Coordinates of N, CA, C and O in Angstrom, one line a residue:
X1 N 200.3 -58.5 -136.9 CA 199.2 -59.4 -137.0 C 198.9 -59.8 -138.4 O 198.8 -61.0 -138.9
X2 N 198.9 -58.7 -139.0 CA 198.3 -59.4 -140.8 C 200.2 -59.1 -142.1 O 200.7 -58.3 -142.9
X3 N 200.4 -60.5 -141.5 CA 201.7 -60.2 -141.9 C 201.5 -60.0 -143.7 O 200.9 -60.8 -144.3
X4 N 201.9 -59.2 -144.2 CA 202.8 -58.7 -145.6 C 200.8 -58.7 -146.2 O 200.4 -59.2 -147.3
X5 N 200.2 -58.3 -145.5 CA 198.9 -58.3 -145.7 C 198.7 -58.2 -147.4 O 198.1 -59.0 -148.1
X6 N 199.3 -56.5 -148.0 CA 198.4 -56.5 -149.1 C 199.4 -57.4 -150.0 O 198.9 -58.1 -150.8
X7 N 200.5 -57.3 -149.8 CA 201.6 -58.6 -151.2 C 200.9 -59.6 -150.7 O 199.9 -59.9 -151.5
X8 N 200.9 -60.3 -149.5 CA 200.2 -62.0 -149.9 C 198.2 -61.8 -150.4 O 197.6 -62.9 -150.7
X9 N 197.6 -61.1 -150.4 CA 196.6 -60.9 -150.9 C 196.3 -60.5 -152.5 O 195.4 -61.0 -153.2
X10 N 197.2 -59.7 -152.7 CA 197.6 -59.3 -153.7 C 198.0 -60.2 -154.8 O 197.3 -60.4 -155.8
X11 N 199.4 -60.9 -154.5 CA 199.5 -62.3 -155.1 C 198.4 -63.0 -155.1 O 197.8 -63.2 -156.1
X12 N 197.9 -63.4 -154.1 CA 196.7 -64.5 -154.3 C 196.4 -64.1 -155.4 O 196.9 -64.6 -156.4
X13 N 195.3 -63.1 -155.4 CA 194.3 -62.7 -156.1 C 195.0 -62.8 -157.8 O 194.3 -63.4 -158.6
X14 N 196.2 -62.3 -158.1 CA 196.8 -62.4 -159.1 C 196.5 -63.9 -159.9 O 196.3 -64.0 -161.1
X15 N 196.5 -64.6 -159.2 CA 196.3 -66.3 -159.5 C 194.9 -66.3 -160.4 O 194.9 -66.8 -161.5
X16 N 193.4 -65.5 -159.5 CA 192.7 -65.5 -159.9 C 191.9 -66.6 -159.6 O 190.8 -66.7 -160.0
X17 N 192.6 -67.7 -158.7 CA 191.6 -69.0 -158.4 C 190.7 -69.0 -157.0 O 190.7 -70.0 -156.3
X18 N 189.9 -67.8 -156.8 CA 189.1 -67.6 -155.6 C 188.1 -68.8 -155.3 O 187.2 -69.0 -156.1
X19 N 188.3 -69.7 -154.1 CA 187.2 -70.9 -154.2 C 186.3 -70.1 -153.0 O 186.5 -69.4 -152.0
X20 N 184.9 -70.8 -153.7 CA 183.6 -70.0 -152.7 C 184.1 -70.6 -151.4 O 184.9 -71.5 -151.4
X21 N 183.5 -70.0 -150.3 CA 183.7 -70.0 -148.9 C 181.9 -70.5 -148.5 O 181.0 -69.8 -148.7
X22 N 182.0 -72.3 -147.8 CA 180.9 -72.1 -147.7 C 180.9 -72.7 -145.8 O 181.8 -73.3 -145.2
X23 N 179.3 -72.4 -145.2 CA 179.9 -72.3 -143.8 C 178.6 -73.3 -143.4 O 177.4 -73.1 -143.6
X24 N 179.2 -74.7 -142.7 CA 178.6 -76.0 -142.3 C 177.9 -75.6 -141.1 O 178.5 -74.9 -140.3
X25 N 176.6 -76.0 -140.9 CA 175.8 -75.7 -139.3 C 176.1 -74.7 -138.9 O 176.6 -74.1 -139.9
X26 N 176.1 -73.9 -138.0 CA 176.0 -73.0 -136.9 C 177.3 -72.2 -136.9 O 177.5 -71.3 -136.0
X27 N 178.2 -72.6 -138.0 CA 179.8 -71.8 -138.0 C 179.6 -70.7 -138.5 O 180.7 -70.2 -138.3
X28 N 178.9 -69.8 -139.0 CA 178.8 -68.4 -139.3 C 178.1 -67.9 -138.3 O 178.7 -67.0 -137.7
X29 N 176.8 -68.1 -137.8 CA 176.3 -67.5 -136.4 C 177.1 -67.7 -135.2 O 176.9 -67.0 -134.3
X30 N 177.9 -68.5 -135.3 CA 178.8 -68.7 -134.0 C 179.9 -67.4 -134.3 O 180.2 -66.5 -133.5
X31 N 180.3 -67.5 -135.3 CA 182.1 -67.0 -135.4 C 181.2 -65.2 -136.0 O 181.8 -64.5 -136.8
X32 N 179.7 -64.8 -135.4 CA 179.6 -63.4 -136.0 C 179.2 -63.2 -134.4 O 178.6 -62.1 -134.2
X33 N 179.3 -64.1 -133.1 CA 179.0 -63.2 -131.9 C 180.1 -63.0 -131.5 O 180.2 -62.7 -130.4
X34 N 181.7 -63.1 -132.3 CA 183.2 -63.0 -131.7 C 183.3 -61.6 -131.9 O 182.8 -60.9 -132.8
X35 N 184.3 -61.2 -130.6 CA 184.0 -59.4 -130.9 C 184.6 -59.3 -132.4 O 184.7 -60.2 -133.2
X36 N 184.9 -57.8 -132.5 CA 185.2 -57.3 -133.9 C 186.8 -57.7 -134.5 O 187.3 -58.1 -135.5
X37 N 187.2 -57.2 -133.1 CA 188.9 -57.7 -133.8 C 189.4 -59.0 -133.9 O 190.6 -59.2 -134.3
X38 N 188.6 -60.2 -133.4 CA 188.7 -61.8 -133.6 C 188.2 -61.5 -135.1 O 188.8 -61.9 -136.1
X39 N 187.3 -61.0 -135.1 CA 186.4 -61.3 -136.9 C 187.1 -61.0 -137.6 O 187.2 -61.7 -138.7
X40 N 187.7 -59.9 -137.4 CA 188.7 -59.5 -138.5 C 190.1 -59.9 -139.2 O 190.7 -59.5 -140.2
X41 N 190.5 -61.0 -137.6 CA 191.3 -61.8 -137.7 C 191.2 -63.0 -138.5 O 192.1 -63.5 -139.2
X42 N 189.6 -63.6 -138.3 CA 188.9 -64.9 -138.9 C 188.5 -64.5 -140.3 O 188.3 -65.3 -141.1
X43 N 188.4 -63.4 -140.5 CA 187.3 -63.0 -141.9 C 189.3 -63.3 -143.1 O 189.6 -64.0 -144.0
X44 N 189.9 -62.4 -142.4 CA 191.4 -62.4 -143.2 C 192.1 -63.8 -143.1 O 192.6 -64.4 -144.1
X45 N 192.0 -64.2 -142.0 CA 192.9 -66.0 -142.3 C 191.2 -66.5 -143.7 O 191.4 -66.3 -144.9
X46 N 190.4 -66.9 -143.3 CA 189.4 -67.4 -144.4 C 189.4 -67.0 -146.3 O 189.3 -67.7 -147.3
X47 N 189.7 -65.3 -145.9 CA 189.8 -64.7 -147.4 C 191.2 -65.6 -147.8 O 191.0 -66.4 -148.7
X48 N 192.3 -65.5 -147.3 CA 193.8 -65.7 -147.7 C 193.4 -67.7 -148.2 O 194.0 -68.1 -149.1
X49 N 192.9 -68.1 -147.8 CA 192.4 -69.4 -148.0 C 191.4 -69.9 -148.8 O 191.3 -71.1 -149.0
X50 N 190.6 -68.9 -149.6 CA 189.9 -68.4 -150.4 C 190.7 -69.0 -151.6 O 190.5 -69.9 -152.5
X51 N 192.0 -68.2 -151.3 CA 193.1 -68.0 -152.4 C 194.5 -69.1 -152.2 O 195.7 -68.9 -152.4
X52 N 194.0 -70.0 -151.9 CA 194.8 -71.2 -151.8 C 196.3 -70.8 -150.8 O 197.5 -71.3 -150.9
X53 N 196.0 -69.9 -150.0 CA 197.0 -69.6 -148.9 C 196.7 -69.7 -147.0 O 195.7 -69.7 -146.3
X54 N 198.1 -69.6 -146.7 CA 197.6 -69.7 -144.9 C 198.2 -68.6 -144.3 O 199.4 -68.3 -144.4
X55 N 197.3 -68.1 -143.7 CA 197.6 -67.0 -142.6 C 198.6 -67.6 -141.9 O 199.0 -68.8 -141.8
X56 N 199.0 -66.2 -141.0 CA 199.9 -67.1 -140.0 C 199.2 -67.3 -138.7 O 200.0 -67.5 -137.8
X57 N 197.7 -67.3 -138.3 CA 197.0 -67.7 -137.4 C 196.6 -68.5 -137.9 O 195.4 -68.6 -137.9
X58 N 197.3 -69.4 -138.5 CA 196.5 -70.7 -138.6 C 197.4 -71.9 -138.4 O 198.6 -71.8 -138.6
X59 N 196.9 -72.8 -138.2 CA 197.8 -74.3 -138.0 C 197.0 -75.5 -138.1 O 195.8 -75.5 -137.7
X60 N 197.3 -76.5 -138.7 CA 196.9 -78.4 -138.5 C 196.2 -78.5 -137.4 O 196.5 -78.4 -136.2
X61 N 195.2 -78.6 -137.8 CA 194.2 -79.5 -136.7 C 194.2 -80.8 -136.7 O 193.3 -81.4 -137.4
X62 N 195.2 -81.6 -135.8 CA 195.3 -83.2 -135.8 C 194.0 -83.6 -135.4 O 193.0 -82.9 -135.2
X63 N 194.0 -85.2 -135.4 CA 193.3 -86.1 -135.4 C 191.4 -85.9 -135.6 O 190.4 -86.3 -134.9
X64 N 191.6 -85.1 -136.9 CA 190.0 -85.0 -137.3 C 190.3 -86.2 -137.9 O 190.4 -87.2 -137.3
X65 N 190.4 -86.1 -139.5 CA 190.7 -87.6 -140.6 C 191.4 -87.5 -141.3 O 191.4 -86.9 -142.4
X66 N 192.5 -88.3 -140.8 CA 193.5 -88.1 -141.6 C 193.4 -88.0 -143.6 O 193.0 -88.9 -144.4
X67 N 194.1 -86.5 -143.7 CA 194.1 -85.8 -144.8 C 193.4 -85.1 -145.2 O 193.4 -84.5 -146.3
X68 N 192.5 -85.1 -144.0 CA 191.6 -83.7 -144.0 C 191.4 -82.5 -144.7 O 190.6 -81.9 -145.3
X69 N 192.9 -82.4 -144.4 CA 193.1 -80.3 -144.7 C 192.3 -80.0 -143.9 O 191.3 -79.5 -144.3
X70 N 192.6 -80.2 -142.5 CA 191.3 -79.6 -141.7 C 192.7 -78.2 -140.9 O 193.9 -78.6 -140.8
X71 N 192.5 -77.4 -140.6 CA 193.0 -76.1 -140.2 C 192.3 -75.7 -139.6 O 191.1 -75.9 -139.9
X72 N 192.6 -75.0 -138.2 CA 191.9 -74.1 -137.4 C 192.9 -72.3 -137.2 O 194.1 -72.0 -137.2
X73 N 192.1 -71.8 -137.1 CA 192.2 -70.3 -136.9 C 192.1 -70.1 -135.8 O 191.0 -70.3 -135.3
X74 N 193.4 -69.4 -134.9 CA 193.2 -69.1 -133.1 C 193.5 -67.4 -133.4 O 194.3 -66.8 -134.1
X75 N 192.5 -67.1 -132.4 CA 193.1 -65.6 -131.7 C 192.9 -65.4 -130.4 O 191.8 -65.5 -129.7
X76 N 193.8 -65.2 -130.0 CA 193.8 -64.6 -128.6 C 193.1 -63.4 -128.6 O 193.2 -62.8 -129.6
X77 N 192.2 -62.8 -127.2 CA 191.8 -61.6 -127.7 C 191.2 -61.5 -126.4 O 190.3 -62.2 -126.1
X78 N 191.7 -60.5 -125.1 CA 190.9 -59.8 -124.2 C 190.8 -61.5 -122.9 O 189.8 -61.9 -122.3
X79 N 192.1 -62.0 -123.0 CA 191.9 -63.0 -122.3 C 191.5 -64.5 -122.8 O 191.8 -65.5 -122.3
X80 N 190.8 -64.3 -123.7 CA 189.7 -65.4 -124.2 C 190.2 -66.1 -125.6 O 190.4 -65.3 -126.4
X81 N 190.3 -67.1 -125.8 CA 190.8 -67.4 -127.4 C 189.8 -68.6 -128.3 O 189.5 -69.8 -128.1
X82 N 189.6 -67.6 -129.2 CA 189.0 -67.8 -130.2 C 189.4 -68.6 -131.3 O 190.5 -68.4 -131.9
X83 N 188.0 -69.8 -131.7 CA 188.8 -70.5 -133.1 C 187.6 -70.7 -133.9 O 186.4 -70.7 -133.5
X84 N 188.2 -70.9 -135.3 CA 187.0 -71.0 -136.2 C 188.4 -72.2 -137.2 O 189.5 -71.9 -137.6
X85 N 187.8 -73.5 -137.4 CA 188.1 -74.8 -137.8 C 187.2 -75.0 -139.7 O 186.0 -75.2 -139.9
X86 N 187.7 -74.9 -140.2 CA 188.0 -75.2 -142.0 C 188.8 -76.0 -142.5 O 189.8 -76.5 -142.0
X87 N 188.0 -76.3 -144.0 CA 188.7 -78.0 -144.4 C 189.3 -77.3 -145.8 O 188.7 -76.4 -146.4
X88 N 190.3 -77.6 -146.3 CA 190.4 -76.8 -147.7 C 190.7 -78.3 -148.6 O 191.2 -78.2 -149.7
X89 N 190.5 -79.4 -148.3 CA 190.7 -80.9 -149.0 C 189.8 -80.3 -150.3 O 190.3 -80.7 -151.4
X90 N 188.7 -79.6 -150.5 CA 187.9 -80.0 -151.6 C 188.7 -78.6 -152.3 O 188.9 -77.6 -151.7
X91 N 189.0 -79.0 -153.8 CA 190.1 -78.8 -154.8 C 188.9 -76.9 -155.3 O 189.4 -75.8 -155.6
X92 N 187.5 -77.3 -155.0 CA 187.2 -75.8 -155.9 C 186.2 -75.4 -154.4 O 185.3 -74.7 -154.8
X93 N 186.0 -75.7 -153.0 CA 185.3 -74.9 -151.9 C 187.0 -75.2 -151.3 O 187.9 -75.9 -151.6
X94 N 186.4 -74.0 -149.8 CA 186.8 -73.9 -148.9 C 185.9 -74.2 -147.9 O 185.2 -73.3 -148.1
X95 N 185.4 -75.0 -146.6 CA 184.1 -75.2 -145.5 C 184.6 -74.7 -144.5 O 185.7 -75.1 -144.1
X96 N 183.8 -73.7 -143.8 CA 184.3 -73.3 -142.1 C 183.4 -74.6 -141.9 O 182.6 -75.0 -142.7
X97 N 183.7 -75.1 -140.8 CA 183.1 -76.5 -140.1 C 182.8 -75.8 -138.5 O 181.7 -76.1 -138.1
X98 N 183.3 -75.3 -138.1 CA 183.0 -74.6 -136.4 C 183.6 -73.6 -136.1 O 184.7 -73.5 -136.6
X99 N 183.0 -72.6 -135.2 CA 183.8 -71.5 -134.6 C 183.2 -71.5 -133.2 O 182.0 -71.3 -132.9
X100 N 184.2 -71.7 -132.5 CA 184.0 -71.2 -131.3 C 185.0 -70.8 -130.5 O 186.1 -70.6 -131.0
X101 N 184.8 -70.5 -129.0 CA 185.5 -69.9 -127.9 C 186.3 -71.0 -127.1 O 185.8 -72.1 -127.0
X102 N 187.1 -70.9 -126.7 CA 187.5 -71.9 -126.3 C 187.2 -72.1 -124.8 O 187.6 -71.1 -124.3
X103 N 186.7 -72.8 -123.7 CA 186.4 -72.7 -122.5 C 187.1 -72.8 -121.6 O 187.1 -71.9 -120.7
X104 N 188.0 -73.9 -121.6 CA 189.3 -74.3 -121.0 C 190.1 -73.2 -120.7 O 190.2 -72.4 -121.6
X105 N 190.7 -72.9 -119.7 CA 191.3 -72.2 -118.9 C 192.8 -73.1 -118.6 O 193.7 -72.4 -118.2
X106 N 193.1 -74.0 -118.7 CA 194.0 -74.9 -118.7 C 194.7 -75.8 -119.7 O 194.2 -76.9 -119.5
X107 N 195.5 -75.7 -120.5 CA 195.9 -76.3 -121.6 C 195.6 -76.2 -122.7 O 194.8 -75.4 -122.8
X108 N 195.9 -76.7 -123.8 CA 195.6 -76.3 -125.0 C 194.7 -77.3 -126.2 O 194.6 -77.3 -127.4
X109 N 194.3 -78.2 -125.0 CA 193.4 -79.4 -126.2 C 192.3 -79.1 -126.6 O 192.0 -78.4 -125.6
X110 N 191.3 -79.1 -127.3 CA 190.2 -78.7 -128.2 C 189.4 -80.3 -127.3 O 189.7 -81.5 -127.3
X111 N 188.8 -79.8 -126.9 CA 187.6 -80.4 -125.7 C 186.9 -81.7 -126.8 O 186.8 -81.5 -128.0
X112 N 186.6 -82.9 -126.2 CA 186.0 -83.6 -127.2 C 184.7 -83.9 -127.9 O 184.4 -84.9 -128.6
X113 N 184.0 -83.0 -127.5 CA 182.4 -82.4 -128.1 C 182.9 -81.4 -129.3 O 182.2 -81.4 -130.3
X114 N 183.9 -80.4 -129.3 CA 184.3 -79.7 -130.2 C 184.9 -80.5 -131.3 O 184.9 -80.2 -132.5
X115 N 185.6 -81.7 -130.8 CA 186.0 -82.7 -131.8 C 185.0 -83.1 -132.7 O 184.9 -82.7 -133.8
X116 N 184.3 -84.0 -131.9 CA 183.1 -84.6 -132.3 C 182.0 -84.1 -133.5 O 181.6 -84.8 -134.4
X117 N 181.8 -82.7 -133.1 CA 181.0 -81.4 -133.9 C 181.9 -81.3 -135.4 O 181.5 -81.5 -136.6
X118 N 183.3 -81.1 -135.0 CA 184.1 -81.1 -136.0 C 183.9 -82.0 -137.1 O 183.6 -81.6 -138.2
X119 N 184.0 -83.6 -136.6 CA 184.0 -84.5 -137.4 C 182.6 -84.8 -138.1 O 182.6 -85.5 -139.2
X120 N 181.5 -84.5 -137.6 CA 180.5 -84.6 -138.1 C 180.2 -84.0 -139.0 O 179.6 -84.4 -140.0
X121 N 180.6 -82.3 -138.5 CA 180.3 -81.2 -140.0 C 181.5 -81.8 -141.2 O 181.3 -81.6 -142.4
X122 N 182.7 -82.3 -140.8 CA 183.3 -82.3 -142.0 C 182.6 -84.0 -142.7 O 182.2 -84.2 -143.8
X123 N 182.6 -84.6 -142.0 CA 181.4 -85.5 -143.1 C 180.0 -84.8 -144.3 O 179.6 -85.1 -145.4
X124 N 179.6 -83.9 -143.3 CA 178.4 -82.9 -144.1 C 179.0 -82.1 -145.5 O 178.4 -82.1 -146.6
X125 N 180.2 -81.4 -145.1 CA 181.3 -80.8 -146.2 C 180.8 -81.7 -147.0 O 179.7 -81.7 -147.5
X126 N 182.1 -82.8 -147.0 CA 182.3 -83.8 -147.5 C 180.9 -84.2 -148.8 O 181.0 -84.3 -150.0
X127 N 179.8 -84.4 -147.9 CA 178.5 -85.1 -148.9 C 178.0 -83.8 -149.5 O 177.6 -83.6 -150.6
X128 N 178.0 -83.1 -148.6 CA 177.4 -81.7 -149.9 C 178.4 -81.4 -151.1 O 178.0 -81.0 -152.2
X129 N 180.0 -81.6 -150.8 CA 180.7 -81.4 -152.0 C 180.8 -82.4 -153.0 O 181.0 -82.0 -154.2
X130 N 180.6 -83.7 -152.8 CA 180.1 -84.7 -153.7 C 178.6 -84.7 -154.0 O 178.3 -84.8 -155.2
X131 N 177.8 -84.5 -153.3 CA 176.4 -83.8 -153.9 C 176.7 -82.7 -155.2 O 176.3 -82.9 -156.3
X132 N 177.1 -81.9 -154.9 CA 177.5 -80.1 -155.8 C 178.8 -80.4 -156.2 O 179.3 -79.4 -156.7
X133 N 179.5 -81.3 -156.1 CA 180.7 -80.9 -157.3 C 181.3 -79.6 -156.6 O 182.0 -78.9 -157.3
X134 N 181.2 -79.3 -155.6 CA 181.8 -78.0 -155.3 C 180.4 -77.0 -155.0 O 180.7 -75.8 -154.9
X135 N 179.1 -77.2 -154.9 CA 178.0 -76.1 -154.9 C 177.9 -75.7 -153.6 O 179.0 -75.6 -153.0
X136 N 177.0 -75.4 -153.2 CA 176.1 -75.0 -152.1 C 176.0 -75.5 -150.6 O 175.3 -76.5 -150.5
X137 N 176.4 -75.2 -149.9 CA 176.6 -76.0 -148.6 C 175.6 -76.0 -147.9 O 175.0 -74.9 -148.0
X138 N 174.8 -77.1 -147.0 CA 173.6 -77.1 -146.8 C 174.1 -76.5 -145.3 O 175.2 -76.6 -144.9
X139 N 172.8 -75.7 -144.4 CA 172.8 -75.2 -143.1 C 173.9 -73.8 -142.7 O 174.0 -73.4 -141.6

């Protein structure tokens, strides 16, 4: 699961370029009712991205906007699979933009209200990081 955990953490860190982790609307209360072992899956893809790297639960999340850097984080876990969606486009933050559960039982598309939520909070990133230069994320 946490492939070459402490070398790729380790390297990161070596760099020394840690960007704050900041979390848009309801994405930290959502992604802290996921049991413990999704969190700990989400908390480590997020840290490694911190540090200008990608877990290997992580992949492209198409058609938010194009050039986004928009990435989502999946775990499978007890049946149920779990995602928490981040933008790394801004050069000194990282933004979680949403975490949730996925409902669907049938295929693998991200429902279009989860889209929607998506694109909204990454406009919010977006104006709070040109607001702050990189500061404070509102909500």
């Amino acid at each position: 699961m946490f492939d070459n955990l402490y070398t790729n953490v380790y390297n990161l860190k070596m760099k020394n370029i840690e960007k704050p982790l900041y979390w848009v609307g309801k994405s930290l209360e959502d992604l802290k009712g996921f049991p413990e072992e999704v969190k700990d899956v989400m908390g480590y893809a997020l840290h490694v991205a911190q540090y200008g790297g990608k877990a290997s639960s992580v992949k492209p999340l198409k058609g938010i906007v194009p050039g986004s850097g928009v990435l989502e984080i999946v775990d499978d876990f007890d049946g149920d699979t779990y995602r928490a969606v981040y933008t790394v486009k801004f050069k000194e933050a990282v933004y979680v933009l949403h975490s949730f559960q996925k409902k669907s039982k049938s295929g693998i598309k991200t429902s279009q209200h989860d889209i929607n939520l998506i694109k909204a909070r990454y406009k919010q990133a977006e104006e709070d990081y040109k607001r702050n230069e990189g500061g404070k994320a509102n909500g």
